[in-house]
Amino acid sequence: MASIEDLCDELVIMIWNKLNNLDVFYSFMGVNKRFDRLVRDTSYTRSIQLSDKDSNNNYCSLPDTLLDRLCIDVLPQIHDNIECLTLEPLSMERILCAGQYSHLYKLTLVNFGHQSTRHYFTNESPFANLFKQRITHLNVSINFKLKLLLVDSNENLYAFISSIFTNLIDFNFTCHCFWRRFQHLTIDDSCNKTSFLQNVINLRIDVDTLDDCLRLLDGRLIYLRKLIVNIYTIESSTLNIGSKTLTNLRYFSLTSRKSTTEYDNYILPLLQRMINLENLILCLRISWRSTYIDGFHFKNKIFIHMPQLRTFDFEITTSVPRIERGNQLTNHEFQNTFIDERYRQVISYIDDDRRGGPRSHIFSLPYTIDTSLTLSSNFPGGLLSNVRHLLLMDHRNSFEHQFFKIIAQSFPYLTDLSIHNHEQQRPKRLNEVDKNNPQLSIIEFSHLNNLRLGSSHIDYAKKFLDEMNTRLPCLIHLDISYENLESVTENFTRDATRRNCAQLNSIQFHKSIVLSKNFYLYFPFLK
C-alpha cells in the first residue's frame, strides 16, 4: 500500500494544504530530512495558520509545548517566507517575536479582543512598525463568547484599529451578533475623515446602523472599490443621504437580517447613486411595503441606474399589509417578472402567513450569499449545494412527506436543520408510499449532524427518528422536548428509532429531567 512518503513533493504539499499547519508541523517535523525540507519550503510557508480550535470549534490558545517548538525550531527558519499569518492573541507576542517577517503583509487575528493584549496595539508596542508600515491586509474576527474587549466602552473600535493599522488597503471585520451586547460597531466622529482607513480599497465590515454605512460612503474613503457591509438594524437615518454619485464603487454587498421599513426611503436611493457598479448583492428583510420586490422593480428602479452591472445576487423577503393582498401577483406571475438576463436563475414563492400576512421570498442561484436559509412550506425546490444550515418555519401549513423529499434533494450537504412548526401532519397518502418497495419512500439526509425539533409538533419527531421514514446516518446532536422523545421511542425501547439515535452524543431538552436507566442504555454515546 502506498504511503505519503511515496508521493512526489507537489502532491505532499497539496495534501498538507488541506490540513491545519499546526497538525503538519506537529506530525511531520523531524520524521525525515525530506519532510523537514518540505515543511520549510516556500511553496508551503507563504501562508501559515497558527491557531487551533477546541472540540466546540472555537479558537483557543496554543499549548506551550507546541508553541515552544514553533518559536524555537520552525519560525526562525521560515519567517522570511511568510506573507500571510493567522494568529490568536494569547500566542501572538511569542510568534511575532520569533522572526522578522520581512515579507508579511496580511494578518488574520482570531478572537481579537482580549483586554490583556491591548498593549500590543499601541504606538509603544514592539510591533507598531510592523502593524503600521507592512500590514496592508487585515482580517479580524470576534468569537461570540468573548467578553473581555480590546477597547473600553467609551472607545470606538474602528477608530482604534485605523490608528494602529494605518496602511490598510484590504480590511475585513466580522463578529457574532452576541458581541454587540458589549460593544457598539459605529462609524462616528472619532473616525476622522482625513485618516480613517484612508487607503482602503476593499472593505468588509459589520456596523450598527444605516448611518454608519452612509458615513462610509460620504467621500472619506476615496479609493474604495469594494464594500461588503452587514448592518445590524436599518432604521430612519439622521443624515442627509445626498444625491452625489458614487463613481468609484464597483462592488457592493448589503446584508441586514432585521426587518426594515426604510428600503424605499434610504436603500433604493443609495443604490441609484452607484452608477458604475458591476457586482451587487442584497440580503434584506423588507416589511410594510405596498407591493412585493419583484423582477420588474429591479429592472425599472435599479438596473436602469447601473449600466455596467454584470452580476446581481440576492435573497429578499417582502411583507405587505393584508389589505393590499388583492393587488398581489400569483406565484406563477411573480416568477415571470424575473426575465432579465442578469437574474440567471431565480427561486421565488409567496406565503400567506396568518401571523404576519402576505410575504414574498426571492433568491438567486447559484446561492452563495450565506450558508444558511429560512424557508416555508411553499419552497418549490432547487439545488442549493452551498447551504449547510436550514430553518424550516411555517405557522399556517404543515410540512409533508413530499416537502421533505424536496428539501433532501435541494440541500445535499445540509448539516444543521431546525423545524419550527406546530401543525400536525396530514395522514400519509397512498401515492406517497410504494407498497411494493417501502424503501423508495424513505428520505435520507446523508450529512445532517444537528436536528432541532424543540419548537415543532411531535409528528416531526416521528418523521425524522423512525428509520422507516428517514435515515440520519450522521446525526450527533438532537434538540427536542423530553416528552416527545420519550413517546416516539416508546420509553427508550423502540427498535425503529434506535438506528437514527445510535450516534447521538448530545441531547438538549431545555429543562431539567431525571433520566432513567433505559435512557442511558438507549443512547450509549451521550457525553
Coordinates of C-alpha atoms in Angstrom, one line a residue:
M1 CA 0.0 0.0 0.0
A2 CA 1.4 3.4 -1.0
S3 CA 2.1 5.9 1.8
I4 CA 2.6 9.7 1.8
E5 CA 6.4 9.1 1.6
D6 CA 5.9 7.6 -1.8
L7 CA 4.2 10.7 -3.3
C8 CA 6.0 13.4 -5.2
D9 CA 6.7 16.7 -3.4
E10 CA 3.9 18.5 -5.2
L11 CA 1.3 16.0 -4.1
V12 CA 2.6 16.1 -0.5
I13 CA 2.3 19.9 -0.4
M14 CA -1.3 19.6 -1.9
I15 CA -2.3 17.2 0.9
W16 CA -0.7 19.4 3.6
N17 CA -2.5 22.4 2.3
K18 CA -5.8 20.7 3.1
L19 CA -4.7 20.3 6.8
N20 CA -4.1 22.7 9.6
N21 CA -0.5 24.0 9.6
L22 CA -0.1 23.1 13.3
D23 CA -1.1 19.5 12.6
V24 CA 1.5 19.3 9.8
F25 CA 4.3 20.8 11.9
Y26 CA 3.5 18.6 14.8
S27 CA 3.2 15.4 12.7
F28 CA 5.9 15.7 10.0
M29 CA 8.7 17.7 11.5
G30 CA 11.6 15.5 12.5
V31 CA 10.3 12.5 10.7
N32 CA 13.0 12.6 8.0
K33 CA 15.1 15.1 6.1
R34 CA 12.7 15.3 3.1
F35 CA 9.7 16.2 5.2
D36 CA 11.8 18.7 7.2
R37 CA 12.7 20.4 3.9
L38 CA 9.1 20.4 2.6
V39 CA 7.8 21.8 5.9
R40 CA 10.1 24.8 5.4
D41 CA 9.6 25.1 1.7
T42 CA 8.5 28.5 0.3
S43 CA 5.5 27.0 -1.5
Y44 CA 4.1 25.7 1.8
T45 CA 5.1 28.5 4.2
R46 CA 3.8 31.6 2.4
S47 CA 0.5 31.4 4.3
I48 CA 0.5 30.0 7.8
Q49 CA -2.4 29.5 10.2
L50 CA -1.0 29.3 13.8
S51 CA -4.3 29.0 15.7
D52 CA -6.2 26.0 17.0
K53 CA -9.8 25.0 17.7
D54 CA -11.3 23.2 20.6
S55 CA -14.0 20.4 20.4
N56 CA -16.7 23.1 20.1
N57 CA -15.0 24.6 17.0
N58 CA -13.9 27.7 18.9
Y59 CA -10.5 29.1 18.6
C60 CA -8.2 28.5 21.6
S61 CA -4.7 29.3 22.7
L62 CA -1.8 27.1 21.6
P63 CA -0.4 24.6 24.1
D64 CA 3.1 25.7 25.5
T65 CA 4.8 22.6 24.1
L66 CA 3.7 23.3 20.6
L67 CA 4.4 27.0 20.9
D68 CA 7.9 26.3 22.1
R69 CA 8.6 24.0 19.1
L70 CA 7.2 26.6 16.7
C71 CA 9.1 29.5 18.1
I72 CA 12.4 27.7 18.5
D73 CA 12.6 25.2 15.7
V74 CA 10.2 26.3 12.9
L75 CA 9.6 30.1 12.7
P76 CA 13.2 31.2 12.9
Q77 CA 13.9 29.2 9.7
I78 CA 10.8 30.2 7.7
H79 CA 9.9 33.7 8.9
D80 CA 11.1 35.4 5.7
N81 CA 8.9 33.1 3.6
I82 CA 5.7 34.1 5.4
E83 CA 3.4 36.5 3.6
C84 CA 0.1 35.7 5.4
L85 CA -0.2 34.8 9.0
T86 CA -3.2 33.8 11.1
L87 CA -2.8 34.3 14.9
E88 CA -4.8 34.2 18.1
P89 CA -4.0 36.9 20.7
L90 CA -2.5 34.9 23.6
S91 CA 0.3 33.4 21.5
M92 CA 0.7 36.4 19.2
E93 CA 3.6 38.0 21.1
R94 CA 5.8 34.9 21.1
I95 CA 5.1 34.1 17.5
L96 CA 5.8 37.7 16.2
C97 CA 9.0 37.9 18.3
A98 CA 10.3 34.6 16.8
G99 CA 11.2 36.3 13.4
Q100 CA 11.5 39.4 11.3
Y101 CA 8.7 38.6 8.9
S102 CA 10.2 40.8 6.2
H103 CA 7.5 39.8 3.6
L104 CA 4.5 39.7 5.9
Y105 CA 1.7 41.9 4.5
K106 CA -1.5 40.0 5.6
L107 CA -2.6 39.4 9.1
T108 CA -5.6 37.5 10.3
L109 CA -6.5 37.9 14.0
V110 CA -9.0 35.5 15.5
N111 CA -10.6 36.1 19.0
F112 CA -9.4 39.6 18.5
G113 CA -10.5 41.5 21.7
H114 CA -8.6 40.2 24.7
Q115 CA -8.0 43.2 27.0
S116 CA -4.7 41.6 28.1
T117 CA -3.4 42.1 24.6
R118 CA -4.3 45.8 24.3
H119 CA -0.7 47.0 24.8
Y120 CA 0.3 45.2 21.6
F121 CA -1.8 47.6 19.6
T122 CA -0.4 50.9 20.7
N123 CA 2.4 53.2 19.4
E124 CA 4.7 51.8 22.2
S125 CA 4.2 48.2 21.1
P126 CA 7.3 46.4 19.7
F127 CA 5.1 45.5 16.7
A128 CA 4.0 49.1 16.0
N129 CA 6.2 49.4 12.9
L130 CA 5.0 46.1 11.6
F131 CA 1.4 47.0 12.0
K132 CA 1.7 50.5 10.7
Q133 CA 4.0 50.0 7.8
R134 CA 3.9 46.5 6.5
I135 CA 0.3 45.2 7.1
T136 CA -1.9 46.1 4.2
H137 CA -4.4 43.3 4.5
L138 CA -6.1 42.7 7.9
N139 CA -8.8 40.2 8.8
V140 CA -10.3 40.5 12.3
S141 CA -12.9 38.1 13.8
I142 CA -14.6 38.2 17.2
N143 CA -15.6 35.0 19.0
F144 CA -19.2 35.3 20.2
K145 CA -18.4 34.2 23.7
L146 CA -15.7 36.8 24.2
K147 CA -16.5 39.3 26.9
L148 CA -13.1 40.9 27.5
L149 CA -12.7 43.6 24.9
L150 CA -9.7 45.3 23.4
V151 CA -11.3 48.7 23.8
D152 CA -13.1 50.4 26.6
S153 CA -16.8 51.1 26.4
N154 CA -16.2 54.8 25.5
E155 CA -13.8 54.0 22.7
N156 CA -14.6 53.4 19.0
L157 CA -13.2 50.0 17.9
Y158 CA -12.9 51.1 14.2
A159 CA -11.1 54.3 15.1
F160 CA -8.8 52.3 17.3
I161 CA -7.9 49.8 14.6
S162 CA -7.4 52.5 12.0
S163 CA -5.0 54.3 14.2
I164 CA -2.8 51.2 14.6
F165 CA -3.0 49.7 11.1
T166 CA -2.5 52.9 9.1
N167 CA -1.6 51.4 5.7
L168 CA -4.6 49.1 5.1
I169 CA -5.9 48.6 1.6
D170 CA -8.0 45.5 2.5
F171 CA -9.8 45.3 5.8
N172 CA -12.2 42.6 6.8
F173 CA -14.0 42.7 10.2
T174 CA -16.7 40.2 11.3
C175 CA -18.2 39.3 14.6
H176 CA -21.0 37.3 16.1
C177 CA -24.1 39.4 16.9
F178 CA -23.9 38.3 20.5
W179 CA -20.8 40.5 20.8
R180 CA -22.9 43.7 20.3
R181 CA -24.1 43.4 23.9
F182 CA -20.6 44.6 24.9
Q183 CA -19.5 46.9 22.1
H184 CA -21.1 49.1 19.5
L185 CA -19.8 49.0 16.0
T186 CA -20.1 52.5 14.8
I187 CA -18.5 54.9 12.3
D188 CA -18.7 58.2 14.2
D189 CA -16.8 61.5 14.7
S190 CA -13.9 59.7 16.2
C191 CA -13.3 58.1 12.8
N192 CA -11.5 61.1 11.4
K193 CA -12.4 61.8 7.7
T194 CA -8.8 62.5 6.8
S195 CA -7.2 59.5 8.4
F196 CA -9.8 56.7 8.8
L197 CA -8.9 53.8 6.6
Q198 CA -7.6 56.4 4.1
N199 CA -6.0 53.9 1.7
V200 CA -8.6 51.1 1.8
I201 CA -9.8 49.7 -1.5
N202 CA -11.7 46.6 -0.3
L203 CA -13.7 46.7 2.9
R204 CA -15.9 44.1 4.6
I205 CA -17.4 45.4 7.8
D206 CA -20.1 44.9 10.4
V207 CA -21.8 48.1 11.6
D208 CA -24.8 49.0 13.8
T209 CA -26.9 51.3 11.8
L210 CA -27.6 52.7 8.3
D211 CA -25.9 55.9 9.4
D212 CA -22.7 54.0 9.7
C213 CA -23.0 52.7 6.2
L214 CA -23.8 56.2 4.8
R215 CA -20.7 57.6 6.6
L216 CA -18.5 55.0 4.9
L217 CA -19.9 56.3 1.6
D218 CA -19.7 60.1 2.4
G219 CA -16.4 60.5 0.4
R220 CA -13.9 59.8 3.1
L221 CA -12.8 56.5 1.5
I222 CA -11.7 57.9 -1.8
Y223 CA -10.1 54.7 -3.1
L224 CA -12.9 52.4 -2.1
R225 CA -13.9 50.0 -4.8
K226 CA -15.5 47.1 -3.0
L227 CA -17.8 47.4 0.1
I228 CA -19.4 44.5 1.9
V229 CA -21.4 45.7 4.8
N230 CA -23.6 43.9 7.3
I231 CA -25.9 46.4 9.1
Y232 CA -27.4 45.3 12.4
T233 CA -30.5 47.3 12.0
I234 CA -31.8 49.6 9.2
E235 CA -33.9 52.4 10.6
S236 CA -34.6 56.0 9.5
S237 CA -31.3 58.0 9.0
T238 CA -30.3 61.1 10.8
L239 CA -28.1 62.0 7.9
N240 CA -28.8 63.8 4.6
I241 CA -28.2 61.0 2.1
G242 CA -27.5 63.4 -0.7
S243 CA -27.5 62.7 -4.4
K244 CA -23.8 62.7 -5.3
T245 CA -23.0 59.7 -7.5
L246 CA -20.6 57.1 -6.1
T247 CA -18.5 56.7 -9.3
N248 CA -15.6 54.7 -7.8
L249 CA -17.6 51.8 -6.3
R250 CA -17.6 48.6 -8.4
Y251 CA -18.8 46.0 -5.9
F252 CA -21.4 46.5 -3.2
S253 CA -23.0 43.9 -0.9
L254 CA -25.6 44.9 1.7
T255 CA -26.9 42.5 4.4
S256 CA -29.3 43.1 7.2
R257 CA -31.1 40.3 8.9
K258 CA -33.6 42.5 10.9
S259 CA -36.7 43.7 9.2
T260 CA -36.8 47.2 7.9
T261 CA -39.5 49.6 6.6
E262 CA -36.9 52.0 5.1
Y263 CA -36.0 50.3 1.9
D264 CA -37.7 52.8 -0.4
N265 CA -36.6 55.8 1.6
Y266 CA -32.9 55.1 2.0
I267 CA -31.7 51.8 0.5
L268 CA -33.1 52.4 -3.0
P269 CA -31.8 56.0 -3.3
L270 CA -28.4 54.8 -2.1
L271 CA -28.3 52.1 -4.8
Q272 CA -29.3 54.5 -7.5
R273 CA -26.2 56.6 -6.8
M274 CA -23.9 53.6 -7.7
I275 CA -23.8 54.3 -11.4
N276 CA -20.6 52.3 -12.2
L277 CA -21.4 49.2 -10.1
E278 CA -20.5 45.9 -11.6
N279 CA -21.5 43.5 -8.8
L280 CA -24.4 43.8 -6.5
I281 CA -25.5 41.6 -3.6
L282 CA -28.6 42.3 -1.5
C283 CA -29.8 40.3 1.5
L284 CA -32.7 42.1 3.1
R285 CA -36.0 41.7 5.1
I286 CA -38.4 44.4 4.0
S287 CA -41.7 44.9 5.8
W288 CA -44.8 47.1 5.4
R289 CA -44.3 47.7 1.7
S290 CA -47.4 48.2 -0.5
T291 CA -46.1 45.7 -3.2
Y292 CA -43.5 42.9 -3.3
I293 CA -40.0 43.5 -4.5
D294 CA -40.0 41.7 -7.9
G295 CA -38.1 41.4 -11.1
F296 CA -39.9 44.5 -12.6
H297 CA -38.9 46.6 -9.6
F298 CA -35.2 45.6 -10.0
K299 CA -35.3 46.4 -13.8
N300 CA -37.1 49.7 -13.5
K301 CA -35.6 51.1 -10.3
I302 CA -32.1 49.6 -10.1
F303 CA -30.8 48.2 -13.4
I304 CA -31.6 51.4 -15.2
H305 CA -29.2 53.3 -13.0
M306 CA -26.4 50.7 -13.2
P307 CA -25.5 50.2 -16.9
Q308 CA -22.3 48.3 -16.0
L309 CA -23.9 45.8 -13.7
R310 CA -22.8 42.2 -14.6
T311 CA -23.9 40.1 -11.6
F312 CA -26.7 40.5 -9.2
D313 CA -27.2 38.1 -6.3
F314 CA -30.0 38.5 -3.7
E315 CA -32.1 37.0 -1.0
I316 CA -35.0 39.2 -0.1
T317 CA -38.3 38.8 1.7
T318 CA -41.0 41.4 1.4
S319 CA -44.0 41.6 3.7
V320 CA -47.1 43.6 2.7
P321 CA -50.2 44.7 4.6
R322 CA -53.0 42.3 4.4
I323 CA -55.3 45.0 3.0
E324 CA -53.2 45.1 -0.1
R325 CA -53.4 41.3 -0.8
G326 CA -56.0 41.6 -3.6
N327 CA -53.5 43.5 -5.7
Q328 CA -50.7 40.9 -5.5
L329 CA -49.4 38.5 -8.1
T330 CA -49.9 34.8 -8.1
N331 CA -46.8 32.6 -7.7
H332 CA -46.6 32.0 -11.4
E333 CA -47.0 35.6 -12.3
F334 CA -44.5 36.6 -9.7
Q335 CA -41.8 34.2 -11.1
N336 CA -42.4 35.5 -14.6
T337 CA -41.2 39.0 -13.6
F338 CA -37.6 37.7 -13.4
I339 CA -36.9 37.7 -17.2
D340 CA -33.8 39.9 -17.4
E341 CA -30.6 38.0 -18.3
R342 CA -28.9 39.5 -15.2
Y343 CA -31.0 37.3 -12.9
R344 CA -29.7 34.0 -14.1
Q345 CA -31.9 31.5 -12.2
V346 CA -34.3 32.8 -9.5
I347 CA -36.4 30.9 -6.9
S348 CA -39.5 32.7 -5.8
Y349 CA -42.7 32.0 -3.8
I350 CA -45.4 33.8 -1.9
D351 CA -46.6 32.9 1.6
D352 CA -49.8 33.9 3.3
D353 CA -48.7 33.7 6.9
R354 CA -51.7 34.1 9.2
R355 CA -49.5 35.8 11.8
G356 CA -47.5 38.2 9.6
G357 CA -49.7 38.5 6.4
P358 CA -48.7 38.0 2.8
R359 CA -44.9 37.7 2.2
S360 CA -42.7 37.0 -0.8
H361 CA -39.3 35.3 -0.8
I362 CA -36.9 35.5 -3.6
F363 CA -33.3 34.4 -4.0
S364 CA -30.9 33.9 -6.9
L365 CA -29.0 30.8 -7.9
P366 CA -26.3 29.7 -7.5
Y367 CA -26.9 30.7 -3.9
T368 CA -23.6 31.9 -2.4
I369 CA -24.7 34.7 -0.1
D370 CA -24.6 32.6 3.0
T371 CA -24.6 29.0 4.2
S372 CA -28.0 29.4 5.9
L373 CA -31.6 29.9 4.8
T374 CA -35.0 30.2 6.3
L375 CA -37.9 28.6 4.2
S376 CA -41.6 27.9 4.4
S377 CA -43.7 25.1 3.1
N378 CA -44.1 26.9 -0.2
F379 CA -40.5 26.5 -1.2
P380 CA -40.7 25.0 -4.7
G381 CA -37.2 23.3 -4.7
G382 CA -33.9 23.9 -6.5
L383 CA -30.3 22.8 -6.0
L384 CA -28.6 24.8 -3.2
S385 CA -25.4 22.9 -2.5
N386 CA -23.8 25.7 -0.6
V387 CA -26.4 25.8 2.2
R388 CA -25.4 23.9 5.4
H389 CA -27.9 25.4 7.9
L390 CA -31.6 25.5 7.3
L391 CA -34.6 26.7 9.3
L392 CA -38.0 25.5 8.2
M393 CA -40.7 27.7 9.6
D394 CA -44.4 27.8 8.9
H395 CA -47.3 29.0 11.0
R396 CA -50.0 28.0 8.6
N397 CA -49.2 24.8 6.8
S398 CA -47.7 21.5 8.0
F399 CA -44.5 20.1 6.4
E400 CA -45.4 17.0 4.5
H401 CA -43.5 14.0 3.2
Q402 CA -43.1 15.3 -0.4
F403 CA -41.8 18.6 1.0
F404 CA -39.1 16.8 3.0
K405 CA -38.1 14.9 -0.2
I406 CA -37.7 18.3 -1.9
I407 CA -35.6 19.5 1.0
A408 CA -33.3 16.5 0.9
Q409 CA -32.8 16.8 -2.8
S410 CA -32.3 20.6 -2.7
F411 CA -29.8 20.6 0.1
P412 CA -27.5 17.6 -0.4
Y413 CA -24.9 18.8 2.1
L414 CA -27.2 20.0 4.8
T415 CA -25.6 19.6 8.3
D416 CA -28.0 21.6 10.6
L417 CA -31.8 21.5 10.4
S418 CA -34.3 23.4 12.6
I419 CA -38.0 22.9 12.3
H420 CA -40.5 25.4 13.8
N421 CA -44.0 24.1 13.0
H422 CA -46.8 23.2 15.4
E423 CA -49.1 22.0 12.7
Q424 CA -50.0 18.3 12.7
Q425 CA -49.0 16.4 9.5
R426 CA -51.8 15.1 7.3
P427 CA -52.2 11.3 7.2
K428 CA -49.8 9.8 4.6
R429 CA -51.4 9.4 1.3
L430 CA -51.2 6.2 -0.8
N431 CA -49.3 7.9 -3.6
E432 CA -46.5 8.8 -1.1
V433 CA -45.7 5.2 -0.5
D434 CA -44.7 2.4 -2.9
K435 CA -46.3 -0.6 -1.2
N436 CA -44.2 -2.9 -3.3
N437 CA -41.0 -1.2 -2.2
P438 CA -41.4 0.9 1.0
Q439 CA -37.7 1.8 0.8
L440 CA -38.5 4.2 -2.0
S441 CA -40.4 6.4 0.3
I442 CA -37.5 6.7 2.8
I443 CA -35.8 10.1 2.8
E444 CA -32.1 10.3 3.7
F445 CA -30.1 13.3 5.0
S446 CA -26.6 12.0 4.5
H447 CA -24.7 14.8 6.2
L448 CA -27.1 16.0 8.9
N449 CA -25.3 16.4 12.2
N450 CA -27.7 18.6 14.2
L451 CA -31.5 18.3 14.3
R452 CA -33.6 20.8 16.3
L453 CA -37.2 19.8 16.9
G454 CA -37.8 21.7 20.2
S455 CA -40.3 24.1 18.5
S456 CA -42.2 21.5 16.5
H457 CA -45.2 19.1 16.6
I458 CA -44.4 15.6 17.7
D459 CA -45.2 14.4 14.2
Y460 CA -41.8 15.7 13.1
A461 CA -40.0 13.7 15.7
K462 CA -41.8 10.6 14.4
K463 CA -40.9 11.7 10.9
F464 CA -37.2 12.0 11.5
L465 CA -36.4 9.5 14.1
D466 CA -38.2 6.5 12.7
E467 CA -35.9 4.8 10.2
M468 CA -38.8 3.7 8.0
N469 CA -39.4 7.4 7.3
T470 CA -35.9 9.0 7.4
R471 CA -32.3 7.9 7.5
L472 CA -29.9 10.1 9.5
P473 CA -26.5 8.3 9.5
C474 CA -24.5 11.2 10.8
L475 CA -26.9 12.6 13.5
I476 CA -24.9 13.6 16.7
H477 CA -27.0 16.4 18.3
L478 CA -30.8 16.5 18.9
D479 CA -32.8 19.3 20.4
I480 CA -36.3 18.0 21.4
S481 CA -38.8 18.0 24.2
Y482 CA -38.3 15.1 26.6
E483 CA -42.0 14.1 26.4
N484 CA -41.8 13.9 22.6
L485 CA -38.6 11.8 22.6
E486 CA -40.0 9.5 25.3
S487 CA -43.2 9.0 23.3
V488 CA -41.6 8.4 19.9
T489 CA -39.0 5.9 21.3
E490 CA -41.7 4.2 23.4
N491 CA -39.9 5.0 26.7
F492 CA -36.5 4.4 25.0
T493 CA -37.1 0.8 23.9
R494 CA -38.4 1.1 20.3
D495 CA -36.1 -0.6 17.7
A496 CA -37.4 1.5 14.8
T497 CA -36.0 4.7 16.2
R498 CA -32.8 3.2 17.5
R499 CA -30.7 3.5 14.3
N500 CA -31.2 7.2 13.9
C501 CA -30.4 7.8 17.5
A502 CA -27.4 5.5 17.6
Q503 CA -24.6 8.1 17.1
L504 CA -26.1 10.8 19.3
N505 CA -23.6 12.3 21.7
S506 CA -25.7 15.4 22.8
I507 CA -29.4 15.9 23.5
Q508 CA -30.9 19.2 24.6
F509 CA -34.3 19.2 26.5
H510 CA -34.5 22.9 27.7
K511 CA -35.5 21.7 31.2
S512 CA -34.1 19.6 34.0
I513 CA -35.0 15.9 33.7
V514 CA -34.2 12.9 36.0
L515 CA -33.1 10.4 33.4
S516 CA -33.9 6.7 33.6
K517 CA -31.6 3.7 33.1
N518 CA -33.4 2.9 29.9
F519 CA -32.5 6.4 28.6
Y520 CA -28.7 5.8 29.1
L521 CA -28.9 2.3 27.6
Y522 CA -30.7 3.7 24.5
F523 CA -28.1 6.5 24.0
P524 CA -24.8 4.9 24.9
F525 CA -22.6 7.6 23.4
L526 CA -24.0 10.6 25.2
K527 CA -21.4 12.9 26.7

